[in-house]
Short mmCIF file of C-alpha atoms in Angstrom, two decimals:
data_model
loop_
_atom_site.label_atom_id
_atom_site.label_comp_id
_atom_site.label_asym_id
_atom_site.label_seq_id
_atom_site.Cartn_x
_atom_site.Cartn_y
_atom_site.Cartn_z
CA UNK A 1 -10.15 35.53 15.98
CA UNK A 2 -11.21 33.37 13.19
CA UNK A 3 -14.22 33.09 11.31
CA UNK A 4 -14.96 29.29 11.86
CA UNK A 5 -13.56 26.29 12.94
CA UNK A 6 -13.14 24.53 9.72
CA UNK A 7 -10.45 27.72 9.01
CA UNK A 8 -9.01 26.77 12.32
CA UNK A 9 -8.58 23.41 11.61
CA UNK A 10 -7.08 24.09 8.04
CA UNK A 11 -4.77 26.85 9.42
CA UNK A 12 -3.40 24.74 12.29
CA UNK A 13 -2.53 21.39 10.69
CA UNK A 14 1.14 21.25 9.40
CA UNK A 15 1.30 17.94 7.46
CA UNK A 16 -0.63 15.29 5.26
CA UNK A 17 -3.24 13.08 6.55
CA UNK A 18 -2.91 10.54 3.37
CA UNK A 19 0.41 8.73 3.85
CA UNK A 20 3.03 8.31 1.23
CA UNK A 21 4.59 4.61 0.52
CA UNK A 22 8.27 5.10 -0.99
CA UNK A 23 9.80 1.67 -2.63
CA UNK A 24 13.57 1.37 -1.74
CA UNK A 25 16.02 0.58 -4.23
CA UNK A 26 19.34 1.33 -5.26
CA UNK A 27 18.84 5.27 -5.90
CA UNK A 28 17.18 5.67 -2.13
CA UNK A 29 19.07 2.85 -0.24
CA UNK A 30 22.04 4.95 1.26
CA UNK A 31 21.30 5.90 4.56
CA UNK A 32 21.68 10.00 3.27
CA UNK A 33 19.11 9.15 0.73
CA UNK A 34 16.57 7.35 3.49
CA UNK A 35 16.64 10.53 6.01
CA UNK A 36 16.24 12.87 3.69
CA UNK A 37 13.02 10.70 2.35
CA UNK A 38 11.65 10.40 5.70
CA UNK A 39 12.12 14.06 6.39
CA UNK A 40 10.04 15.02 3.29
CA UNK A 41 7.41 12.95 4.30
CA UNK A 42 7.49 8.97 3.64
CA UNK A 43 5.24 6.86 6.01
CA UNK A 44 5.70 3.69 4.88
CA UNK A 45 8.73 2.02 3.32
CA UNK A 46 8.24 -1.16 0.72
CA UNK A 47 10.84 -3.73 0.04
CA UNK A 48 9.96 -5.52 -2.86
CA UNK A 49 11.55 -8.93 -2.57
CA UNK A 50 10.87 -9.54 -6.26
CA UNK A 51 14.76 -7.91 -6.54
CA UNK A 52 17.94 -8.20 -4.15
CA UNK A 53 19.09 -10.94 -1.70
CA UNK A 54 17.99 -11.59 2.00
CA UNK A 55 21.42 -9.90 2.98
CA UNK A 56 20.64 -7.26 0.78
CA UNK A 57 17.05 -6.53 2.13
CA UNK A 58 18.23 -6.79 6.29
CA UNK A 59 20.75 -4.22 5.65
CA UNK A 60 18.09 -2.11 4.74
CA UNK A 61 15.89 -2.88 7.42
CA UNK A 62 18.65 -2.17 9.72
CA UNK A 63 19.22 1.13 8.19
CA UNK A 64 15.75 2.18 8.51
CA UNK A 65 15.50 0.87 12.10
CA UNK A 66 18.59 3.05 12.94
CA UNK A 67 17.11 6.32 11.39
CA UNK A 68 13.74 5.87 13.05
CA UNK A 69 11.52 3.51 14.88
CA UNK A 70 8.39 5.35 13.47
CA UNK A 71 8.91 4.29 9.67
CA UNK A 72 6.86 0.97 8.68
CA UNK A 73 8.24 -1.62 6.86
CA UNK A 74 6.36 -3.14 4.04
CA UNK A 75 7.88 -6.39 2.40
CA UNK A 76 6.26 -7.44 -1.15
CA UNK A 77 6.42 -10.77 -1.95
CA UNK A 78 6.77 -11.78 -5.45
CA UNK A 79 4.12 -14.26 -5.55
CA UNK A 80 3.42 -16.10 -8.97
CA UNK A 81 4.67 -13.49 -11.08
CA UNK A 82 5.95 -14.66 -14.79
CA UNK A 83 8.94 -12.56 -15.49
CA UNK A 84 11.37 -12.77 -18.54
CA UNK A 85 14.93 -14.15 -17.99
CA UNK A 86 18.63 -12.27 -17.90
CA UNK A 87 19.43 -10.40 -20.84
CA UNK A 88 23.41 -10.51 -22.26
CA UNK A 89 25.05 -8.43 -19.99
CA UNK A 90 26.99 -6.89 -23.70
CA UNK A 91 23.29 -5.87 -24.54
CA UNK A 92 21.20 -5.58 -21.79
CA UNK A 93 18.63 -3.81 -23.51
CA UNK A 94 17.02 -4.72 -27.15
CA UNK A 95 14.38 -3.07 -29.01
CA UNK A 96 11.83 -5.59 -30.43
CA UNK A 97 10.45 -4.34 -33.81
CA UNK A 98 6.61 -4.23 -34.91
CA UNK A 99 6.41 -7.73 -37.14
CA UNK A 100 9.10 -9.75 -35.74
CA UNK A 101 9.22 -13.07 -34.46
CA UNK A 102 10.03 -13.53 -31.00
CA UNK A 103 10.48 -16.50 -28.74
CA UNK A 104 9.41 -16.81 -25.17
CA UNK A 105 11.20 -20.52 -23.67
CA UNK A 106 11.26 -22.28 -20.43
CA UNK A 107 15.11 -23.61 -21.28
CA UNK A 108 17.57 -21.70 -19.65
CA UNK A 109 19.24 -19.30 -22.19
CA UNK A 110 20.64 -15.47 -21.99
CA UNK A 111 18.34 -13.43 -23.70
CA UNK A 112 19.23 -11.78 -26.95
CA UNK A 113 16.68 -10.27 -29.84
CA UNK A 114 14.96 -13.10 -30.96
CA UNK A 115 14.33 -14.94 -27.66
CA UNK A 116 14.51 -14.89 -24.09
CA UNK A 117 13.75 -17.49 -21.05
CA UNK A 118 10.86 -17.02 -18.53
CA UNK A 119 11.09 -17.70 -14.71
CA UNK A 120 7.73 -19.55 -15.26
CA UNK A 121 8.59 -23.06 -16.21
CA UNK A 122 5.25 -24.04 -17.39
CA UNK A 123 4.22 -21.28 -19.12
CA UNK A 124 4.26 -22.84 -22.62
CA UNK A 125 1.74 -25.22 -21.39
CA UNK A 126 -0.58 -22.92 -20.15
CA UNK A 127 -0.88 -20.59 -23.07
CA UNK A 128 -2.96 -21.27 -26.38
CA UNK A 129 -2.15 -20.55 -30.07
CA UNK A 130 -3.81 -17.13 -30.71
CA UNK A 131 -3.43 -15.90 -27.44
CA UNK A 132 -2.00 -12.58 -26.68
CA UNK A 133 1.12 -12.10 -24.24
CA UNK A 134 2.08 -8.56 -22.51
CA UNK A 135 5.48 -7.44 -21.48
CA UNK A 136 6.69 -4.68 -19.00
CA UNK A 137 3.26 -3.47 -18.20
CA UNK A 138 1.69 -4.08 -21.80
CA UNK A 139 4.37 -1.71 -23.46
CA UNK A 140 5.66 -4.98 -25.71
CA UNK A 141 2.58 -6.94 -27.07
CA UNK A 142 2.96 -10.25 -28.69
CA UNK A 143 0.51 -12.82 -30.41
CA UNK A 144 1.16 -16.38 -30.09
CA UNK A 145 1.68 -18.33 -32.97
CA UNK A 146 2.82 -21.80 -32.14
CA UNK A 147 4.09 -23.69 -29.13
CA UNK A 148 6.44 -26.62 -29.29
CA UNK A 149 9.09 -28.20 -27.33
CA UNK A 150 12.70 -27.96 -27.94
CA UNK A 151 15.22 -30.10 -26.35
CA UNK A 152 18.25 -28.38 -24.64
CA UNK A 153 20.52 -29.07 -27.65
CA UNK A 154 17.97 -27.30 -29.96
CA UNK A 155 16.50 -30.35 -31.68
CA UNK A 156 12.90 -30.87 -31.89
CA UNK A 157 11.48 -34.26 -30.04
CA UNK A 158 9.88 -36.67 -32.35
CA UNK A 159 6.76 -36.39 -29.97
CA UNK A 160 5.46 -33.37 -27.78
CA UNK A 161 4.42 -34.43 -24.25
CA UNK A 162 1.12 -33.72 -23.02
CA UNK A 163 -0.29 -30.46 -22.43
CA UNK A 164 0.31 -29.18 -18.49
CA UNK A 165 3.32 -31.81 -18.46
CA UNK A 166 5.85 -29.60 -16.93
CA UNK A 167 8.42 -31.81 -19.33
CA UNK A 168 6.22 -30.79 -22.20
CA UNK A 169 6.31 -27.93 -24.51
CA UNK A 170 9.25 -25.70 -23.93
CA UNK A 171 8.98 -22.54 -26.62
CA UNK A 172 6.51 -20.12 -27.56
CA UNK A 173 6.73 -18.87 -30.69
CA UNK A 174 5.50 -15.06 -30.87
CA UNK A 175 4.78 -12.25 -33.38
CA UNK A 176 5.51 -8.64 -31.93
CA UNK A 177 2.53 -6.44 -32.51
CA UNK A 178 3.33 -3.46 -30.37
CA UNK A 179 7.38 -3.39 -29.89
CA UNK A 180 9.53 -1.78 -27.57
CA UNK A 181 12.96 -1.72 -25.28
CA UNK A 182 12.99 -5.12 -23.47
CA UNK A 183 15.75 -5.46 -20.66
CA UNK A 184 16.19 -8.16 -17.85
CA UNK A 185 13.37 -9.76 -15.76
CA UNK A 186 10.34 -7.72 -16.85
CA UNK A 187 6.99 -8.88 -16.11
CA UNK A 188 4.73 -11.19 -18.68
CA UNK A 189 0.95 -11.21 -18.45
CA UNK A 190 -0.95 -13.75 -20.05
CA UNK A 191 -5.03 -14.05 -20.02
CA UNK A 192 -6.92 -16.23 -17.60
CA UNK A 193 -5.23 -18.02 -14.45
CA UNK A 194 -2.32 -20.03 -14.20
CA UNK A 195 -1.90 -23.05 -12.27
CA UNK A 196 0.87 -21.66 -9.82
CA UNK A 197 -0.65 -20.37 -6.41
CA UNK A 198 0.09 -17.90 -3.61
CA UNK A 199 2.68 -18.30 -1.98
CA UNK A 200 5.05 -19.66 -4.03
CA UNK A 201 8.30 -21.80 -2.63
CA UNK A 202 10.18 -18.50 -2.90
CA UNK A 203 7.35 -16.26 -1.43
CA UNK A 204 7.53 -19.47 1.60
CA UNK A 205 11.24 -18.24 1.93
CA UNK A 206 10.65 -14.53 1.95
CA UNK A 207 7.42 -15.07 4.39
CA UNK A 208 9.64 -16.90 7.06
CA UNK A 209 12.47 -14.03 6.62
CA UNK A 210 10.12 -11.21 7.44
CA UNK A 211 8.72 -12.88 10.20
CA UNK A 212 12.20 -13.12 11.52
CA UNK A 213 12.95 -9.43 11.13
CA UNK A 214 9.34 -8.73 12.75
CA UNK A 215 8.20 -6.47 9.89
CA UNK A 216 5.46 -4.63 9.90
CA UNK A 217 3.54 -5.21 6.51
CA UNK A 218 3.33 -8.02 4.08
CA UNK A 219 1.94 -7.19 0.52
CA UNK A 220 0.63 -10.59 -0.83
CA UNK A 221 1.09 -10.21 -5.03
CA UNK A 222 -1.41 -11.72 -7.21
CA UNK A 223 -4.05 -12.79 -4.83
CA UNK A 224 -6.80 -14.37 -6.97
CA UNK A 225 -8.85 -15.80 -3.69
CA UNK A 226 -9.27 -15.36 -0.07
CA UNK A 227 -7.57 -18.98 0.25
CA UNK A 228 -4.43 -17.33 -0.83
CA UNK A 229 -4.68 -14.45 1.91
CA UNK A 230 -5.14 -17.59 4.54
CA UNK A 231 -2.29 -19.62 2.88
CA UNK A 232 -0.07 -16.62 3.37
CA UNK A 233 -1.19 -16.00 6.81
CA UNK A 234 -0.74 -19.61 7.75
CA UNK A 235 2.90 -19.56 6.69
CA UNK A 236 3.63 -16.09 8.88
CA UNK A 237 2.26 -17.50 11.88
CA UNK A 238 3.91 -20.74 11.67
CA UNK A 239 6.73 -18.85 11.96
CA UNK A 240 5.96 -17.46 14.97
CA UNK A 241 4.86 -14.20 14.02
CA UNK A 242 1.62 -11.88 13.71
CA UNK A 243 1.91 -9.32 10.51
CA UNK A 244 -0.89 -7.48 8.82
CA UNK A 245 -1.45 -8.68 4.87
CA UNK A 246 -1.92 -6.47 2.34
CA UNK A 247 -3.43 -8.13 -0.41
CA UNK A 248 -2.46 -6.82 -3.47
CA UNK A 249 -5.46 -6.83 -6.46
CA UNK A 250 -3.90 -7.06 -9.92
CA UNK A 251 -5.90 -9.75 -11.24
CA UNK A 252 -9.76 -10.19 -13.01
CA UNK A 253 -10.08 -13.21 -10.84
CA UNK A 254 -9.45 -10.71 -7.59
CA UNK A 255 -12.15 -8.49 -8.53
CA UNK A 256 -14.31 -10.77 -9.02
CA UNK A 257 -13.95 -12.03 -5.37
CA UNK A 258 -12.83 -8.81 -3.81
CA UNK A 259 -15.52 -8.65 -0.84
CA UNK A 260 -14.23 -12.12 -0.01
CA UNK A 261 -10.57 -11.18 -0.05
CA UNK A 262 -11.23 -8.20 1.67
CA UNK A 263 -12.82 -10.03 4.69
CA UNK A 264 -9.55 -12.02 5.48
CA UNK A 265 -7.18 -9.24 4.68
CA UNK A 266 -5.91 -6.46 6.84
CA UNK A 267 -5.83 -3.91 4.10
CA UNK A 268 -5.45 -3.54 0.27
CA UNK A 269 -3.26 -2.44 -2.59
CA UNK A 270 -4.76 -1.51 -5.43
CA UNK A 271 -1.56 -2.58 -8.15
CA UNK A 272 -2.50 -1.09 -11.34
CA UNK A 273 0.72 -2.02 -13.24
CA UNK A 274 -0.55 -5.78 -14.06
CA UNK A 275 -4.19 -4.89 -13.37
CA UNK A 276 -4.35 -2.26 -16.38
CA UNK A 277 -2.79 -5.11 -18.54
CA UNK A 278 -4.85 -8.10 -17.87
CA UNK A 279 -7.90 -5.54 -17.77
CA UNK A 280 -9.09 -3.12 -20.18
CA UNK A 281 -7.16 0.38 -19.18
CA UNK A 282 -10.36 2.26 -19.47
CA UNK A 283 -12.00 -0.02 -16.57
CA UNK A 284 -9.34 0.75 -14.43
CA UNK A 285 -10.15 4.21 -13.03
CA UNK A 286 -13.94 3.17 -12.28
CA UNK A 287 -12.53 -0.15 -10.74
CA UNK A 288 -10.38 1.82 -8.33
CA UNK A 289 -12.95 3.94 -7.29
CA UNK A 290 -15.05 1.30 -6.55
CA UNK A 291 -12.58 -1.07 -4.54
CA UNK A 292 -11.45 2.18 -2.72
CA UNK A 293 -14.50 2.60 -1.13
CA UNK A 294 -15.20 -0.81 -0.01
CA UNK A 295 -12.27 -0.77 2.00
CA UNK A 296 -13.16 2.65 3.33
CA UNK A 297 -16.73 1.21 4.36
CA UNK A 298 -14.76 -1.71 5.99
CA UNK A 299 -12.02 0.76 7.86
CA UNK A 300 -9.33 -1.13 6.12
CA UNK A 301 -5.99 0.97 4.39
CA UNK A 302 -5.86 0.73 0.95
CA UNK A 303 -2.70 1.94 -1.00
CA UNK A 304 -2.98 3.18 -4.45
CA UNK A 305 0.01 2.01 -6.71
CA UNK A 306 2.02 1.62 -10.02
CA UNK A 307 2.83 4.48 -12.23
CA UNK A 308 1.48 7.60 -10.02
CA UNK A 309 4.17 9.83 -10.81
CA UNK A 310 6.44 7.41 -13.53
CA UNK A 311 7.63 10.20 -15.93
CA UNK A 312 9.44 11.25 -12.58
CA UNK A 313 11.84 8.19 -12.76
CA UNK A 314 14.00 10.53 -15.52
CA UNK A 315 12.57 13.82 -15.05
CA UNK A 316 12.13 16.32 -12.52
CA UNK A 317 8.74 16.97 -13.25
CA UNK A 318 5.35 14.77 -13.38
CA UNK A 319 3.15 14.94 -16.36
CA UNK A 320 -0.31 16.97 -15.83
CA UNK A 321 -2.02 13.50 -16.47
CA UNK A 322 0.31 12.03 -13.45
CA UNK A 323 -0.56 14.82 -11.01
CA UNK A 324 -4.47 14.52 -11.77
CA UNK A 325 -3.96 10.69 -10.79
CA UNK A 326 -2.66 11.44 -7.56
CA UNK A 327 -4.82 14.16 -6.83
CA UNK A 328 -7.60 11.93 -7.67
CA UNK A 329 -6.52 9.07 -5.81
CA UNK A 330 -6.33 10.95 -2.57
CA UNK A 331 -9.61 12.56 -3.53
CA UNK A 332 -11.59 9.14 -3.75
CA UNK A 333 -10.47 8.18 -0.19
CA UNK A 334 -6.91 6.33 -0.61
CA UNK A 335 -5.32 6.06 2.56
CA UNK A 336 -1.95 5.90 0.91
CA UNK A 337 -0.57 6.38 -2.67
CA UNK A 338 2.87 4.82 -3.56
CA UNK A 339 6.43 5.29 -5.62
CA UNK A 340 7.58 2.56 -7.14
CA UNK A 341 10.57 2.92 -10.03
CA UNK A 342 10.35 6.56 -9.36
CA UNK A 343 11.92 6.03 -5.95
CA UNK A 344 13.76 3.10 -6.30
CA UNK A 345 15.64 3.45 -9.37
CA UNK A 346 14.78 6.93 -10.59
CA UNK A 347 16.80 10.02 -11.00
CA UNK A 348 14.85 12.47 -8.65
CA UNK A 349 13.42 10.19 -5.52
CA UNK A 350 13.35 12.92 -3.42
CA UNK A 351 11.54 15.48 -5.93
CA UNK A 352 9.01 12.89 -6.71
CA UNK A 353 7.94 12.20 -2.66
CA UNK A 354 8.35 16.27 -2.56
CA UNK A 355 5.87 16.43 -5.70
CA UNK A 356 3.72 13.68 -4.37
CA UNK A 357 3.10 15.69 -0.95
CA UNK A 358 2.53 19.15 -2.74
CA UNK A 359 -0.33 16.99 -4.84
CA UNK A 360 -1.86 15.43 -1.67
CA UNK A 361 -2.05 18.75 0.41
CA UNK A 362 -4.01 20.27 -2.35
CA UNK A 363 -6.58 17.05 -2.77
CA UNK A 364 -6.84 17.36 1.08
CA UNK A 365 -7.89 21.10 1.07
CA UNK A 366 -10.16 20.58 -1.89
CA UNK A 367 -11.84 17.14 -0.34
CA UNK A 368 -15.63 17.41 0.23
CA UNK A 369 -17.38 16.97 3.71
CA UNK A 370 -18.95 13.85 2.87
CA UNK A 371 -22.22 13.03 4.82
CA UNK A 372 -20.70 9.54 7.38
CA UNK A 373 -23.37 7.76 5.76
CA UNK A 374 -21.22 7.45 2.86
CA UNK A 375 -18.85 5.48 4.98
CA UNK A 376 -21.12 3.01 6.96
CA UNK A 377 -20.74 -0.39 6.83
CA UNK A 378 -22.81 -3.38 8.16
CA UNK A 379 -20.01 -3.27 11.52
CA UNK A 380 -22.33 -2.76 14.98
CA UNK A 381 -18.66 -2.62 16.67
CA UNK A 382 -17.98 0.27 19.40
CA UNK A 383 -15.45 1.64 17.41
CA UNK A 384 -17.84 1.80 14.23
CA UNK A 385 -20.61 3.49 16.33
CA UNK A 386 -17.78 5.85 17.90
CA UNK A 387 -16.25 6.75 14.46
CA UNK A 388 -20.01 7.80 13.21
CA UNK A 389 -20.72 9.84 16.37
CA UNK A 390 -17.33 11.67 16.47
CA UNK A 391 -18.05 12.94 12.68
CA UNK A 392 -21.70 14.63 14.10
CA UNK A 393 -19.44 16.00 17.26
CA UNK A 394 -17.38 17.80 14.86
CA UNK A 395 -19.92 18.90 12.35
CA UNK A 396 -22.09 20.36 15.63
CA UNK A 397 -18.65 22.19 16.97
CA UNK A 398 -18.49 23.87 13.70
CA UNK A 399 -22.19 25.06 13.37
CA UNK A 400 -21.67 26.50 16.80
CA UNK A 401 -18.48 28.39 15.73
CA UNK A 402 -20.31 29.86 12.67
CA UNK A 403 -23.12 31.11 15.07
CA UNK A 404 -20.48 32.89 17.52
CA UNK A 405 -17.51 33.69 15.53
CA UNK A 406 -16.31 35.83 18.57
CA UNK A 407 -15.95 32.49 20.63
CA UNK A 408 -12.02 31.67 21.00
CA UNK A 409 -12.99 28.03 21.14
CA UNK A 410 -11.92 25.43 18.85
CA UNK A 411 -11.20 21.67 18.34
CA UNK A 412 -7.79 20.91 18.61
CA UNK A 413 -8.03 17.16 17.50
CA UNK A 414 -9.36 13.50 18.54
CA UNK A 415 -7.25 11.74 20.35
CA UNK A 416 -7.91 7.57 20.44
CA UNK A 417 -6.44 5.38 23.11
CA UNK A 418 -6.05 1.79 21.82
CA UNK A 419 -4.59 -1.42 22.27
CA UNK A 420 -4.83 -2.76 18.93
CA UNK A 421 -5.29 0.03 16.52
CA UNK A 422 -8.89 -0.77 15.24
CA UNK A 423 -11.04 1.76 17.02
CA UNK A 424 -8.16 4.46 15.46
CA UNK A 425 -8.84 2.91 12.03
CA UNK A 426 -12.75 2.98 12.87
CA UNK A 427 -12.52 6.82 13.36
CA UNK A 428 -10.04 7.11 10.44
CA UNK A 429 -12.65 5.95 8.00
CA UNK A 430 -14.84 8.50 8.31
CA UNK A 431 -12.29 11.08 7.36
CA UNK A 432 -12.86 13.51 9.72
CA UNK A 433 -10.87 17.33 9.55
CA UNK A 434 -9.34 16.71 12.78
CA UNK A 435 -6.08 15.32 13.23
CA UNK A 436 -6.44 11.92 14.74
CA UNK A 437 -3.79 11.24 17.65
CA UNK A 438 -3.67 7.32 18.39
CA UNK A 439 -2.20 6.30 21.38
CA UNK A 440 -0.96 2.93 21.89
CA UNK A 441 1.45 0.83 23.73
CA UNK A 442 3.49 -1.31 21.33
CA UNK A 443 5.83 0.16 18.95
CA UNK A 444 4.51 -2.24 15.89
CA UNK A 445 0.94 -1.03 16.29
CA UNK A 446 2.52 2.51 15.81
CA UNK A 447 4.00 1.63 13.12
CA UNK A 448 1.29 0.01 11.45
CA UNK A 449 -1.06 2.85 12.21
CA UNK A 450 1.24 4.96 10.13
CA UNK A 451 -0.60 3.71 6.86
CA UNK A 452 -3.89 4.76 8.31
CA UNK A 453 -5.15 8.25 7.22
CA UNK A 454 -4.97 11.03 9.34
CA UNK A 455 -3.71 8.90 12.07
CA UNK A 456 -0.60 10.58 14.42
CA UNK A 457 0.53 7.61 16.32
CA UNK A 458 2.10 7.45 19.52
CA UNK A 459 3.57 4.89 22.31
CA UNK A 460 2.71 5.15 25.67
CA UNK A 461 3.90 3.35 28.81
CA UNK A 462 1.85 0.95 30.21
CA UNK A 463 -0.09 2.48 33.25
CA UNK A 464 -1.76 1.25 36.39
CA UNK A 465 -5.53 2.77 35.54
CA UNK A 466 -7.50 4.63 33.01
CA UNK A 467 -7.17 7.91 33.93
CA UNK A 468 -3.57 7.69 34.06
CA UNK A 469 -3.41 6.45 30.85
CA UNK A 470 -5.38 9.57 29.63
CA UNK A 471 -3.49 12.20 31.17
CA UNK A 472 -0.18 10.57 30.08
CA UNK A 473 -1.82 10.43 26.66
CA UNK A 474 -2.58 14.14 26.49
CA UNK A 475 0.33 15.49 28.08
CA UNK A 476 2.77 13.62 25.24
CA UNK A 477 0.69 14.66 22.51
CA UNK A 478 0.82 18.34 24.11
CA UNK A 479 4.45 17.61 24.38
CA UNK A 480 5.08 16.69 20.76
CA UNK A 481 3.14 19.85 19.36
CA UNK A 482 0.15 18.24 18.38
CA UNK A 483 -2.01 20.38 20.90
CA UNK A 484 -2.39 23.39 22.58
CA UNK A 485 -3.61 24.36 26.10
CA UNK A 486 -6.35 26.75 24.81
CA UNK A 487 -7.88 23.95 22.48
CA UNK A 488 -10.79 21.20 23.09
CA UNK A 489 -9.97 17.49 22.26
CA UNK A 490 -12.26 14.69 21.72
CA UNK A 491 -11.27 11.60 23.74
CA UNK A 492 -12.13 8.23 22.56
CA UNK A 493 -11.10 5.35 24.84
CA UNK A 494 -12.34 2.33 26.86
CA UNK A 495 -14.38 2.68 30.17
CA UNK A 496 -13.35 1.35 33.60
CA UNK A 497 -17.06 -0.06 33.49
CA UNK A 498 -16.13 -2.53 31.13
CA UNK A 499 -12.07 -2.43 30.65
CA UNK A 500 -12.04 -5.67 28.55
CA UNK A 501 -14.35 -4.06 25.61
CA UNK A 502 -12.73 -1.82 23.05
CA UNK A 503 -13.35 1.59 22.72
CA UNK A 504 -16.82 2.72 23.94
CA UNK A 505 -16.44 6.05 25.52
CA UNK A 506 -16.12 9.87 24.04
CA UNK A 507 -15.34 12.80 25.97
CA UNK A 508 -14.86 16.59 25.05
CA UNK A 509 -12.65 18.26 27.31
CA UNK A 510 -10.62 21.32 27.36
CA UNK A 511 -6.56 20.48 26.94
CA UNK A 512 -5.27 22.92 29.58
CA UNK A 513 -8.18 20.51 32.29
CA UNK A 514 -6.52 17.58 31.33
CA UNK A 515 -2.97 18.68 31.75
CA UNK A 516 -4.09 20.35 35.51
CA UNK A 517 -5.57 17.16 36.35
CA UNK A 518 -2.41 15.27 36.07
CA UNK A 519 -0.58 17.85 38.19
CA UNK A 520 -3.04 17.54 41.10
#
């Protein structure tokens, strides 16, 4: 019927294996819009806590949960993000011209064409004359000319306070080297480190709220070192919750300490907006590839984010460069790609998701079947070994099909029975051509697996024994349309010989045989 098993696998797959994360905002928070986004393929919803109140976020959480309990919710804390202050409502967008003077102040002022406040009050004490500042993801470039203290009445004091004193300097006088439009609350990037650490006071309040609402992931912004991740986790645990932490890599310091950060994180987000400003733009693609590979080898999900389909914020189609960007992120091995402003405030959130899904499909079709050694790590866990072994089983099955094209046999999928999701992630890291059905016993684990490449999670009821669990898992996957009676399935699970250990058993079964076993 089919020439080889690879063709069968491609034909039978109906959805993408890579995942789509969409940021929710004014353009996408209605119930009708959320339903449409989920229908088009959004797997994970991002709530950006840099904007909005807890009441607004709670309203969105309740809407998402009422529509579907399958969608994972990721709360993104602001971290020590430095932003501009509010602009005048009568003139909300101003144009900064090349060569003009412009002031950034720690004083509370309404923004004009000459001055803006900043959310980070110690900023004037942490920059030096001659340094560069960048606003709005690097679109606006400023050179620091002078730093001074101005009293609230506008008068210059007789003495300037010491550097790093919060009561010290207030105003950064700059020259605009690259102009552009400036509106309220745009990001400011500075060279080097700042004294403020993660989590900030605002972050702590937001993390406690996320713990209370039992979100599925926390994205921790501006992580610089592993201690930042540990501190975020402590806040969550002290609030009585256990939430996986996705560390956002957006500073050069984080790249230098990436291995240590990855070790204490549950996943990674490559946030290229700030990273592309603080790192030279030509270095970002290379860094992205290296970080993705390290995450793949660790078996931890990695999200590629920022400006992926940026032009679709205003127009209904992406640039060719943006399409290539999404394609290459998936080809490199990202578990998920993310929409930011495109879905939060853009004019075409549905079209952006549709386009991203179409690009993902093409990239997945073209992905090379890599040697499993490409993904190997130093792990020696059962699940790691099983993930590697499954790659070999699938390859041997394909070779047999090529030698016997008249055979009706085909592999239908991989079923992983997992309590924590770890075994499913270890299978996922080897990027098998088959669908991965992860059967777990917890709704939250099910949603968390929505971020892992190729995984279709399902929830099982608690059962009295291993055989019953296996049968119910196969039956449920069959009823959901993931499996067919005539297909073979690879089942990964624990064993009655070591019930407290992680997955340590692989079996290949005809789906029909398993279904019939349960009817006996």
